XYZ file of C-alpha atoms in Angstrom:
756
model
C 86.002 250.428 103.227
C 87.166 249.202 105.688
C 91.031 248.826 102.939
C 90.388 252.561 102.248
C 90.394 254.086 106.114
C 92.893 251.394 106.732
C 95.382 253.183 104.046
C 94.729 256.977 105.566
C 95.022 256.226 108.996
C 97.839 252.632 108.403
C 100.147 253.801 105.251
C 100.294 257.460 105.675
C 100.890 260.053 108.337
C 97.954 261.513 109.470
C 99.309 264.864 110.405
C 100.123 265.616 106.168
C 96.818 263.702 105.544
C 95.305 266.909 108.319
C 97.003 268.791 105.920
C 96.193 267.808 102.872
C 91.925 267.966 104.200
C 93.298 271.666 104.775
C 94.763 273.048 101.570
C 91.827 271.091 100.158
C 88.983 272.584 102.531
C 90.661 276.301 101.062
C 90.982 275.294 97.832
C 88.179 274.255 97.611
C 85.742 277.205 98.965
C 88.063 279.358 97.193
C 86.676 277.900 94.188
C 83.434 277.672 94.674
C 83.743 281.399 96.165
C 85.386 282.329 92.627
C 82.432 280.273 90.755
C 79.286 282.414 92.789
C 81.661 285.405 91.101
C 81.514 284.094 87.883
C 78.180 282.811 88.234
C 76.329 286.728 88.354
C 78.990 287.996 85.793
C 78.841 288.773 81.378
C 81.298 288.521 78.749
C 85.104 288.471 80.018
C 84.656 288.828 82.917
C 82.722 285.519 83.435
C 85.448 283.988 81.626
C 87.932 285.281 84.154
C 86.356 284.089 87.487
C 86.115 281.039 85.420
C 89.409 281.258 84.927
C 91.075 282.251 88.090
C 88.315 279.002 89.186
C 89.881 276.482 87.802
C 93.721 277.942 88.622
C 92.365 277.939 92.190
C 90.832 274.569 92.190
C 92.749 272.620 90.193
C 95.659 273.623 92.358
C 94.296 272.443 95.647
C 93.808 269.115 94.061
C 97.214 268.832 93.366
C 98.532 269.879 96.745
C 96.217 267.857 98.568
C 97.285 265.337 96.365
C 101.029 265.909 96.611
C 100.207 266.822 100.731
C 99.044 262.512 101.237
C 101.640 261.299 99.223
C 104.114 263.156 101.141
C 102.311 261.971 103.545
C 102.347 257.936 102.296
C 105.337 255.772 104.398
C 106.280 253.415 101.834
C 109.414 252.766 103.358
C 111.323 253.054 99.874
C 112.850 255.742 97.948
C 111.058 257.867 96.010
C 110.759 260.254 92.825
C 108.565 262.377 90.615
C 109.056 262.640 86.801
C 108.696 266.201 86.430
C 106.533 265.957 82.784
C 104.472 263.561 84.220
C 104.028 266.315 87.333
C 103.444 269.424 85.563
C 101.116 267.975 83.016
C 99.239 266.486 86.469
C 99.355 269.875 88.026
C 98.169 271.727 83.955
C 95.808 268.727 83.143
C 94.071 269.494 86.676
C 93.650 273.773 85.850
C 92.284 272.411 82.673
C 89.802 270.192 83.611
C 88.615 271.947 86.085
C 88.567 275.053 84.264
C 86.025 273.996 82.164
C 83.911 272.178 84.344
C 83.212 275.541 85.748
C 82.537 277.276 82.564
C 79.977 275.159 81.254
C 78.714 274.582 85.255
C 78.567 279.013 85.515
C 77.024 279.589 81.418
C 73.588 278.482 81.953
C 71.698 278.062 84.787
C 69.804 275.340 84.112
C 70.115 270.757 85.546
C 72.145 269.525 82.320
C 74.798 272.277 82.874
C 75.219 271.893 86.194
C 75.168 268.029 85.419
C 78.008 268.362 82.935
C 79.783 270.456 85.357
C 80.276 268.460 87.745
C 81.229 265.503 85.666
C 84.256 267.530 84.566
C 85.035 268.318 87.839
C 85.140 264.340 88.715
C 87.519 263.457 85.776
C 89.641 266.472 86.523
C 90.002 265.205 89.892
C 90.669 261.337 88.715
C 92.987 262.500 85.319
C 95.262 265.255 87.372
C 95.580 262.123 89.720
C 96.464 259.487 87.692
C 99.047 261.223 85.487
C 100.064 262.043 89.396
C 100.685 258.693 90.262
C 102.154 257.183 86.359
C 104.961 260.089 88.189
C 105.410 257.945 90.912
C 108.784 256.709 90.953
C 109.732 253.943 93.055
C 111.982 251.497 93.919
C 109.572 248.646 92.785
C 106.418 247.872 91.004
C 102.920 249.497 90.952
C 99.917 247.093 91.432
C 96.262 248.357 90.886
C 93.552 246.630 92.197
C 90.308 247.428 89.322
C 87.829 247.326 91.785
C 88.916 250.040 94.103
C 90.624 251.806 90.873
C 86.548 251.745 88.442
C 85.433 252.978 92.405
C 87.915 256.694 92.724
C 87.097 257.363 89.840
C 83.397 257.246 89.830
C 83.921 258.409 93.997
C 85.043 261.390 91.848
C 82.447 262.537 89.181
C 79.640 261.539 91.290
C 80.080 263.290 94.398
C 81.768 266.461 92.060
C 78.923 266.299 90.386
C 76.544 266.583 93.932
C 79.091 269.375 95.007
C 78.325 271.413 91.300
C 74.394 270.015 91.490
C 74.116 271.590 95.386
C 75.448 274.910 95.313
C 73.456 275.791 91.678
C 74.855 279.064 91.410
C 76.615 279.609 94.428
C 73.964 282.574 95.265
C 73.783 281.960 98.954
C 77.128 281.819 101.074
C 75.590 278.432 102.316
C 75.436 276.879 98.879
C 78.820 277.696 98.480
C 79.722 276.262 101.528
C 77.787 273.576 100.542
C 79.178 272.626 97.207
C 83.271 273.300 98.349
C 82.847 270.702 101.466
C 81.092 268.006 98.873
C 84.181 269.862 96.386
C 86.561 268.263 99.228
C 85.826 265.139 99.730
C 85.505 264.072 96.094
C 88.811 264.673 96.376
C 90.453 263.294 99.423
C 87.532 260.735 98.597
C 88.961 259.972 95.410
C 92.571 260.059 96.426
C 92.719 257.961 99.136
C 89.892 255.557 97.184
C 92.758 255.443 94.401
C 96.017 254.879 96.549
C 93.423 252.053 98.576
C 93.737 250.214 94.726
C 97.882 250.444 94.451
C 100.200 247.245 95.871
C 103.949 248.500 95.810
C 106.334 245.146 95.381
C 109.650 246.149 97.169
C 111.964 245.667 94.033
C 116.499 246.144 94.299
C 116.456 246.214 91.045
C 114.574 249.017 90.155
C 116.120 251.947 91.092
C 114.715 255.784 91.313
C 116.283 257.609 88.134
C 118.377 261.332 89.761
C 117.262 263.411 87.161
C 113.558 261.905 89.798
C 112.458 265.166 92.115
C 113.103 263.896 95.787
C 110.382 264.306 98.304
C 111.726 267.251 99.686
C 112.297 269.753 96.512
C 108.500 268.227 96.461
C 107.197 269.002 100.062
C 108.561 272.901 98.928
C 107.318 273.173 95.770
C 103.467 272.220 97.746
C 103.985 274.399 100.307
C 104.534 277.123 97.411
C 101.745 276.450 95.389
C 99.979 276.497 99.006
C 101.158 279.797 99.629
C 99.647 280.840 96.045
C 96.741 278.837 96.840
C 96.531 281.067 100.338
C 97.238 284.291 98.572
C 94.270 283.080 96.415
C 91.888 283.524 98.804
C 93.220 286.226 100.394
C 93.118 287.980 97.260
C 89.627 286.824 96.536
C 87.853 287.933 99.787
C 89.783 290.967 99.086
C 88.047 291.734 95.398
C 84.196 290.112 97.314
C 84.902 292.954 99.261
C 85.470 295.671 97.466
C 83.167 295.019 94.159
C 80.553 294.167 97.525
C 81.593 297.974 98.832
C 81.084 298.824 95.610
C 77.927 297.978 94.342
C 76.814 298.287 97.640
C 77.653 302.390 97.295
C 75.987 302.038 93.399
C 73.223 300.362 95.484
C 72.624 303.568 97.267
C 72.801 306.364 95.378
C 70.935 303.949 93.665
C 68.429 303.799 95.750
C 68.261 307.657 97.021
C 68.527 308.132 93.227
C 64.544 306.387 93.259
C 62.019 309.221 94.017
C 60.302 307.241 96.618
C 61.124 305.623 100.375
C 62.915 302.518 100.050
C 64.637 300.351 102.687
C 66.134 296.976 102.259
C 66.348 294.064 105.298
C 67.994 290.807 104.696
C 66.400 287.405 105.571
C 66.825 287.680 109.514
C 64.394 291.102 109.025
C 67.517 293.419 110.092
C 68.093 296.505 108.085
C 70.131 296.744 105.752
C 69.591 300.423 103.491
C 68.011 302.997 103.011
C 67.696 305.869 101.164
C 66.799 309.754 102.547
C 63.479 309.638 101.344
C 62.686 307.363 103.543
C 64.467 308.760 107.215
C 61.822 312.356 105.549
C 58.875 309.844 106.029
C 60.067 308.034 109.250
C 62.214 311.376 111.327
C 60.625 310.011 114.186
C 62.620 306.883 114.693
C 65.378 307.835 111.673
C 67.808 308.524 114.541
C 67.003 304.242 115.384
C 67.428 303.478 111.964
C 71.269 301.832 111.881
C 72.443 299.204 109.688
C 71.347 294.965 111.412
C 68.157 297.102 113.321
C 65.479 295.032 113.064
C 62.299 296.291 111.853
C 60.265 295.424 115.244
C 63.533 297.486 117.042
C 61.806 299.659 114.639
C 57.840 299.462 114.988
C 57.997 299.199 119.252
C 60.834 303.154 118.726
C 57.455 304.593 116.348
C 54.914 303.303 118.718
C 57.311 304.706 122.048
C 57.403 307.930 120.358
C 53.252 308.656 118.864
C 54.680 307.896 115.242
C 52.177 305.710 114.159
C 48.812 308.221 115.111
C 45.729 306.128 115.049
C 47.482 303.237 117.378
C 46.971 304.281 120.530
C 44.892 302.140 123.090
C 45.406 299.001 120.828
C 49.501 299.493 119.911
C 49.969 295.284 121.405
C 47.234 293.956 118.575
C 48.342 296.190 116.354
C 52.403 295.118 117.094
C 51.014 292.176 116.326
C 49.107 292.350 113.319
C 52.045 294.793 111.563
C 54.489 291.937 112.118
C 51.943 289.239 110.868
C 51.764 290.529 108.033
C 55.688 291.200 107.464
C 56.421 287.307 107.464
C 53.599 286.772 104.720
C 54.765 289.543 102.356
C 54.756 290.566 100.084
C 51.736 292.360 101.312
C 50.042 296.038 100.866
C 48.927 297.707 103.988
C 47.659 302.280 104.497
C 49.512 303.993 108.179
C 48.611 306.410 109.568
C 51.230 308.435 110.707
C 51.811 311.702 112.328
C 51.254 314.836 111.265
C 48.078 313.632 110.004
C 50.144 311.824 106.381
C 49.291 308.569 105.862
C 51.263 306.192 103.143
C 50.845 302.887 101.834
C 53.450 300.390 102.085
C 54.228 297.614 99.873
C 56.791 295.054 100.884
C 57.914 291.764 98.490
C 60.435 289.801 99.836
C 64.075 289.179 97.829
C 65.392 286.029 96.543
C 67.623 285.425 99.583
C 64.464 286.823 101.819
C 65.000 289.277 103.031
C 62.068 292.394 102.312
C 62.542 295.560 100.181
C 60.202 298.099 101.544
C 58.338 301.212 99.236
C 56.708 303.559 100.970
C 54.216 305.845 99.511
C 52.880 309.285 100.892
C 49.493 309.472 99.241
C 48.276 312.170 101.619
C 46.625 314.504 99.568
C 45.159 311.462 96.705
C 43.513 310.067 100.690
C 42.253 313.439 102.046
C 40.884 314.296 97.322
C 39.587 311.308 97.801
C 37.451 312.624 101.435
C 37.142 315.521 99.510
C 35.630 313.392 97.258
C 33.384 311.344 99.426
C 31.855 314.916 101.096
C 31.443 316.312 98.240
C 29.746 312.433 96.258
C 27.996 312.620 100.463
C 26.690 316.543 100.078
C 24.980 316.207 95.845
C 23.556 312.876 97.424
C 21.796 315.018 100.695
C 21.003 317.550 97.951
C 19.204 315.684 95.842
C 17.485 314.033 98.526
C 16.213 316.816 99.559
C 15.070 318.244 96.883
C 13.285 315.095 96.306
C 11.516 315.058 99.434
C 10.617 319.187 97.882
C 9.528 317.949 94.566
C 7.387 314.983 96.939
C 6.702 317.335 99.215
C 5.701 320.527 97.236
C 3.801 317.683 94.462
C 1.950 317.227 97.771
C 0.607 320.914 98.659
C 0.210 321.887 94.975
C -1.492 318.969 94.691
C -4.026 319.027 97.331
C -5.259 322.385 96.371
C -5.279 321.705 93.170
C -7.803 319.201 94.150
C -10.383 321.701 95.337
C -10.434 323.494 91.629
C -11.170 320.257 90.120
C -13.296 318.745 92.347
C -15.127 321.938 92.316
C -14.880 323.040 88.180
C -16.488 318.801 87.485
C -18.872 319.431 89.918
C -20.005 322.498 89.140
C -19.644 321.764 85.168
C -22.617 318.701 85.833
C -25.130 321.487 87.476
C -26.316 323.989 85.135
C -25.146 327.222 84.291
C -25.983 329.551 81.885
C -23.540 329.421 78.280
C -21.581 332.313 79.461
C -20.842 330.535 83.400
C -20.297 326.770 80.768
C -17.158 329.425 79.191
C -15.669 329.629 82.222
C -16.213 326.306 84.055
C -14.597 325.349 80.731
C -11.848 327.980 81.586
C -11.336 326.900 84.646
C -10.747 323.127 83.706
C -8.473 323.745 80.870
C -6.807 325.703 83.669
C -6.246 323.176 86.296
C -5.499 321.022 83.723
C -2.204 322.251 82.151
C -0.835 323.114 86.332
C -1.573 319.176 86.426
C 0.774 318.634 83.510
C 3.567 320.578 84.291
C 3.543 319.299 87.544
C 3.330 315.901 86.183
C 6.275 317.376 83.632
C 8.332 318.855 87.145
C 8.244 315.022 88.890
C 8.877 312.427 86.221
C 11.554 315.122 85.063
C 13.362 314.601 88.306
C 12.356 311.029 89.173
C 14.132 310.712 85.506
C 17.658 312.768 87.435
C 17.195 310.120 90.136
C 17.009 307.056 89.326
C 14.378 306.926 90.939
C 11.167 306.368 87.472
C 11.132 302.869 86.303
C 9.836 301.519 83.079
C 7.135 298.387 84.062
C 6.067 295.925 80.872
C 2.993 294.235 80.669
C 1.014 292.901 78.477
C -1.093 296.249 76.222
C -3.491 295.870 72.860
C -1.239 299.303 71.371
C -4.446 299.958 68.826
C -5.662 300.677 71.918
C -2.819 302.806 73.474
C -2.593 304.929 70.598
C -5.853 305.217 69.793
C -6.696 306.192 73.462
C -3.871 308.890 72.507
C -5.503 310.351 69.855
C -9.484 310.953 71.747
C -7.568 312.388 74.396
C -6.408 315.055 72.441
C -9.473 314.669 70.053
C -11.507 318.181 71.634
C -8.705 320.387 71.468
C -7.946 319.624 67.600
C -11.004 319.503 67.213
C -11.785 323.643 69.047
C -8.032 324.638 66.217
C -10.723 323.265 63.601
C -7.046 320.495 62.655
C -8.185 317.549 61.783
C -6.238 314.995 64.311
C -5.607 311.248 62.834
C -4.726 307.169 63.696
C -3.973 305.638 60.866
C -2.432 302.923 62.373
C -2.071 299.541 59.766
C -4.072 296.369 60.469
C -0.635 295.233 62.313
C -1.386 296.954 65.199
C -4.210 295.912 66.219
C -1.972 293.364 68.587
C -0.469 292.925 72.144
C 2.393 293.721 72.369
C 5.296 293.429 75.992
C 5.611 297.051 76.667
C 5.107 299.816 79.571
C 2.122 301.210 78.193
C 2.178 303.968 80.282
C 4.962 305.117 79.986
C 4.540 305.461 75.818
C 0.733 306.996 75.910
C 2.400 309.765 77.648
C 5.147 310.006 74.824
C 2.343 310.102 72.223
C 0.473 312.264 74.562
C 3.229 314.764 75.147
C 4.037 314.512 71.510
C 0.306 314.124 69.749
C -0.498 317.925 71.863
C 2.644 319.833 70.752
C 1.814 319.537 66.589
C -1.716 320.364 67.745
C -0.325 322.871 69.737
C 1.592 324.194 66.905
C -1.050 323.375 64.217
C -3.812 326.170 63.146
C -4.788 324.421 60.238
C -4.491 321.150 58.513
C -3.165 318.046 60.348
C -1.566 316.721 62.573
C -1.078 312.062 61.926
C -0.739 309.829 64.643
C 1.066 306.621 62.125
C 2.244 302.941 63.863
C 3.562 300.846 61.477
C 5.799 298.010 61.969
C 9.532 298.688 61.681
C 10.965 295.501 61.483
C 11.213 292.511 63.759
C 9.611 293.146 67.183
C 9.561 297.183 66.509
C 6.895 299.619 66.380
C 7.727 303.027 64.266
C 5.147 305.741 65.567
C 5.098 308.796 63.839
C 3.645 312.482 64.375
C 3.536 314.461 61.526
C 1.914 318.167 61.127
C 1.645 321.163 58.538
C 2.115 323.268 61.289
C 4.907 325.995 61.654
C 7.683 324.074 61.662
C 11.137 325.120 62.950
C 15.160 325.718 61.088
C 16.868 323.100 60.993
C 19.793 323.934 63.950
C 16.820 323.953 66.213
C 16.945 320.170 66.050
C 20.146 320.331 67.999
C 17.995 321.832 71.043
C 14.732 320.817 70.474
C 14.429 317.831 72.602
C 17.086 319.600 75.808
C 14.996 321.088 78.757
C 13.093 324.443 78.173
C 13.981 324.758 74.720
C 11.090 325.205 72.701
C 11.697 326.154 69.075
C 12.645 331.070 69.941
C 11.315 333.772 72.968
C 8.143 334.859 70.125
C 7.321 330.991 70.392
C 7.356 330.145 73.673
C 5.862 334.014 73.928
C 2.815 333.652 71.347
C 1.938 329.505 72.467
C 3.287 329.062 76.011
C 4.774 326.032 77.490
C 7.820 325.263 79.424
C 10.012 323.329 77.574
C 9.820 320.514 78.966
C 7.775 317.837 77.255
C 9.965 316.846 74.298
C 13.078 316.104 76.985
C 11.383 314.253 78.742
C 10.084 312.121 76.134
C 14.036 311.638 74.514
C 14.325 310.667 78.312
C 11.614 308.086 78.285
C 11.780 306.287 74.734
C 16.259 306.606 75.740
C 14.699 304.423 79.210
C 12.649 302.160 77.261
C 15.990 301.529 74.332
C 13.475 303.165 72.328
C 14.954 306.587 69.227
C 13.490 309.582 68.897
C 14.149 311.612 66.519
C 12.005 314.829 64.033
C 12.788 316.276 61.124
C 10.955 319.639 60.454
C 10.327 322.478 57.535
C 10.043 326.159 58.479
C 6.255 326.745 57.267
C 5.207 322.883 56.247
C 5.596 321.360 60.087
C 7.370 318.880 61.673
C 7.381 315.526 61.614
C 8.478 313.366 65.348
C 9.390 309.659 64.852
C 9.990 307.082 67.770
C 12.071 303.524 66.962
C 10.791 300.934 69.702
C 10.949 297.163 70.353
C 7.726 296.105 71.445
C 7.440 292.505 71.574
C 4.465 290.471 70.683
C 2.920 288.874 73.852
C -0.521 286.851 74.770
C -2.711 288.780 75.685
C -2.617 289.473 79.665
C -5.648 286.069 81.614
C -6.647 288.928 84.015
C -10.442 290.073 82.732
C -11.789 293.296 81.434
C -13.854 294.229 84.490
C -16.617 296.398 83.120
C -17.042 299.864 85.726
C -19.056 301.695 86.315
C -18.882 305.379 85.739
C -21.652 307.770 87.414
C -23.071 305.420 89.764
C -23.270 302.775 92.378
C -26.587 301.114 93.112
C -27.844 301.577 95.900
C -26.342 303.493 99.345
C -22.935 303.047 99.619
C -21.791 304.002 103.688
C -18.177 306.403 103.032
C -15.201 306.611 105.370
C -13.903 310.033 104.452
C -10.802 310.271 106.470
C -8.441 313.266 105.425
C -7.005 316.426 107.555
C -8.330 318.602 103.778
C -11.098 320.521 104.410
C -11.846 321.541 101.140
C -11.084 318.662 100.294
C -13.724 316.154 101.995
C -15.659 319.711 101.536
C -14.754 318.588 97.779
C -15.440 314.509 98.174
C -18.619 315.419 99.507
C -19.248 317.277 95.747
C -18.650 314.798 94.056
C -20.765 312.252 95.709
C -23.370 313.976 96.496
C -24.425 313.499 93.309
C -25.081 309.219 93.962
C -26.219 307.846 96.467
C -24.263 307.290 100.095
C -23.775 307.280 103.523
C -20.720 309.920 104.227
C -18.787 309.650 107.344
C -15.813 312.272 107.632
C -12.871 312.079 110.233
C -9.582 314.814 110.462
C -6.975 311.936 111.087
C -6.147 308.402 110.733
C -6.660 307.781 114.060
C -10.530 309.070 114.046
C -10.863 306.885 110.722
C -9.200 303.802 113.335
C -11.800 304.590 116.515
C -15.429 305.519 113.288
C -14.358 301.965 111.590
C -14.583 299.894 114.680
C -18.057 301.815 115.869
C -19.635 301.090 112.327
C -19.947 299.606 109.134
C -18.627 300.242 105.356
C -18.515 299.573 102.378
C -15.939 302.032 101.310
C -13.118 303.535 103.268
C -11.200 307.416 101.340
C -7.654 307.419 102.846
C -5.827 310.536 103.413
C -1.811 309.488 103.017
C -0.452 312.818 104.876
C -2.668 313.071 107.868
C -1.795 314.172 111.157
C -1.985 312.431 115.057
C -1.106 309.030 112.210
C -0.757 308.404 109.545
C -3.596 307.378 106.430
C -0.818 303.720 106.681
C -0.425 303.032 110.277
C -4.502 303.265 110.569
C -4.230 300.799 107.215
C -2.037 298.376 109.240
C -4.396 298.861 111.947
C -7.627 298.635 110.430
C -6.217 296.246 109.129
C -5.098 294.252 112.295
C -8.778 294.912 113.611
C -9.765 292.857 110.714
C -8.155 290.090 111.791
C -8.391 289.913 114.652
C -11.798 289.940 114.737
C -11.963 287.924 111.666
C -13.631 290.175 109.507
C -13.727 290.640 105.518
C -11.645 292.597 104.159
C -13.174 296.437 103.071
C -12.011 297.652 100.578
C -9.749 300.144 101.405
C -9.416 303.643 98.495
C -6.133 305.963 98.900
C -6.696 309.620 97.774
C -3.387 311.210 98.944
C -1.475 313.979 97.118
C 1.183 311.168 98.008
C 2.073 309.860 92.920
C 5.605 309.007 93.342
C 6.208 304.697 93.045
C 6.894 304.275 96.034
C 4.315 306.046 97.471
C 1.538 303.840 96.221
C 4.110 301.109 96.693
C 4.043 301.942 100.136
C -0.225 302.057 100.144
C -0.779 298.723 98.670
C 2.314 296.966 101.764
C 0.412 298.466 103.480
C -3.135 296.467 102.161
C -4.190 299.428 100.612
C -6.632 298.043 97.843
C -6.620 301.232 94.997
C -4.719 304.303 95.007
C -5.691 307.042 93.298
C -3.586 310.556 93.702
C -5.380 314.061 93.509
C -6.086 315.998 92.164
C -9.230 313.602 91.770
C -11.610 313.227 88.831
C -15.662 312.947 90.043
C -15.757 310.128 87.253
C -12.122 308.585 89.000
C -13.093 308.508 92.080
C -17.199 307.552 90.834
C -15.759 304.562 89.387
C -13.235 303.709 92.376
C -16.243 304.125 94.415
C -18.534 301.511 92.866
C -15.655 299.772 91.856
C -14.731 299.380 96.066
C -18.459 298.544 96.582
C -18.735 295.740 93.650
C -15.173 294.124 95.440
C -16.999 294.261 99.354
C -20.351 292.790 98.273
C -17.541 290.017 96.591
C -15.558 290.015 98.954
C -19.185 289.002 101.831
C -20.694 286.744 99.092
C -17.443 284.676 99.183
């Protein structure tokens, strides 16, 4: 290293050495600028830029070498053989052109390494070919160590220059590459010159036909001028291309239908289209090349451009800039005029940011309108549900009076004509209750609030219960009602027994209604593994094939005349189809006019073990002994009906009109059973039940059975009763048998609790 420094400082004129270094740096910078253009181009244009880069680099190497040789002071006559000198220039240009071409061909490390190595070999080849053309009065001796070191320095430094620059996508990369390439040229040259020793020999003369120092100086000066002009031309060409590219980019940006702006790595505004200026009209006057994004934000805050940030400007600005720094990011912002924009920010490879805005005000308002419509629909649905619940309560309350009194009256002695009237009354009341239940079920299915609750049940017994329910109706019409159950049906399966019986009851009821003579048959048969086929067939009036498409619709029957003749709401089949779908079953039908209809239900009912709960046989008519009963109901008719029903057995009945009176009476007396209405003034039945349970807990009393007698028939009402502490939930209208059974069950429960 000291020998190299000595060579530079002692054997060379330091002023010309500086000139050589400056020329080398200019040539290297020009070459790497052209290399960057070549890396971004294709086809013939790439080859042209590679060629120009090779010329700049080759001339730079050659000029650096010969300026340094002019600075060399051997104190002997010197000259340069023309052929070798020209050959060194050609070799330098060719080698560097090939090296830059290989490096720029593909974006792979191997290409960069090979290209850089070729540049280093070009430097070495130019130097030693040039030195071979050097003539002086003496013999040149070469140190093999320094000679080898010079080649290694040239190759490694040139390879490092290309590797560091990559494809020179940024100016910084170009500067680094040019700097390392300058070091490669100078380092190789002066290491090589440290390897040479001249032994003076007066017998050796410099030929007359060599290029002397003056001519060489003129040639070098001319070549330096060429390099300088090339550098200037490169800057001019790049400026022109940048301007053309910018103009094309601006035109392209203006064509884009969305507001768009481009910011550099320092977040300074570079380009924007007209739509971006229109969207940000309040701050358009502040938009100028070089204006920072933060400046634009502050200008917008000052003029109220950002409509929804009043009072929190500082926090909003800090948060907005943080999201900007974390790009890519997307945010939504309300601006003046009630407009909403979505801002999508993406970071470029050079660190700049592209902002694309979308005005989605119409979408936002549409979404808000849709949300309002949804909220209105949900409110309407809630109002409908509340209305249906209230109507169910209000209708069931008087219906309870009708059915209760008719049930009690039917148990008294009457003339045949009176019995017929009571039966008509009971039949009408049952029909009205079924219609009310259908309407409530339909509303619950629509709102998604009807739940399927699988539990073990006996399939054959469920079918038998349906047949038993409608046996009297079939006998009255003279129609045979038959249950044809396969032996396998006498088994326990898992499913919702109540909903299955509801479907079968609707089908059997319809079949009996539309059959004047003949038979109605309910068939149960296996339909594959864990599936059952329930078929209801009749010999009734049937219906035409075109009616099948609408037979399961709401309020539909075969035709208007049928509706007038047979009556009915047309809800039974619609509810049956929807219940079947909720249980994952298929309900379909076929019919022939005048011959009858067949309805088929295919449903999955997996076999299971019987329920562990023991079946309790409860008395139906009365309970033994005097039972003390507390009745709380605000409706006089309901209290009267219950009193009439309980008059058939031995009870001590205490009546109150609201929950508060019920709690007071319970605290003052002892009761075996509490009959509690749910909806009452002053204090409702649920609150009263909770108060009774709290009193029992505080006093250490055995819980008294509470039976909820209510017109609130929805599942949520039953659940509320259970949570409040009620033992049973009877829905109005209530029959005498159901009430007496509940009383007997409650009395038995009370005895068991006392005994425990």
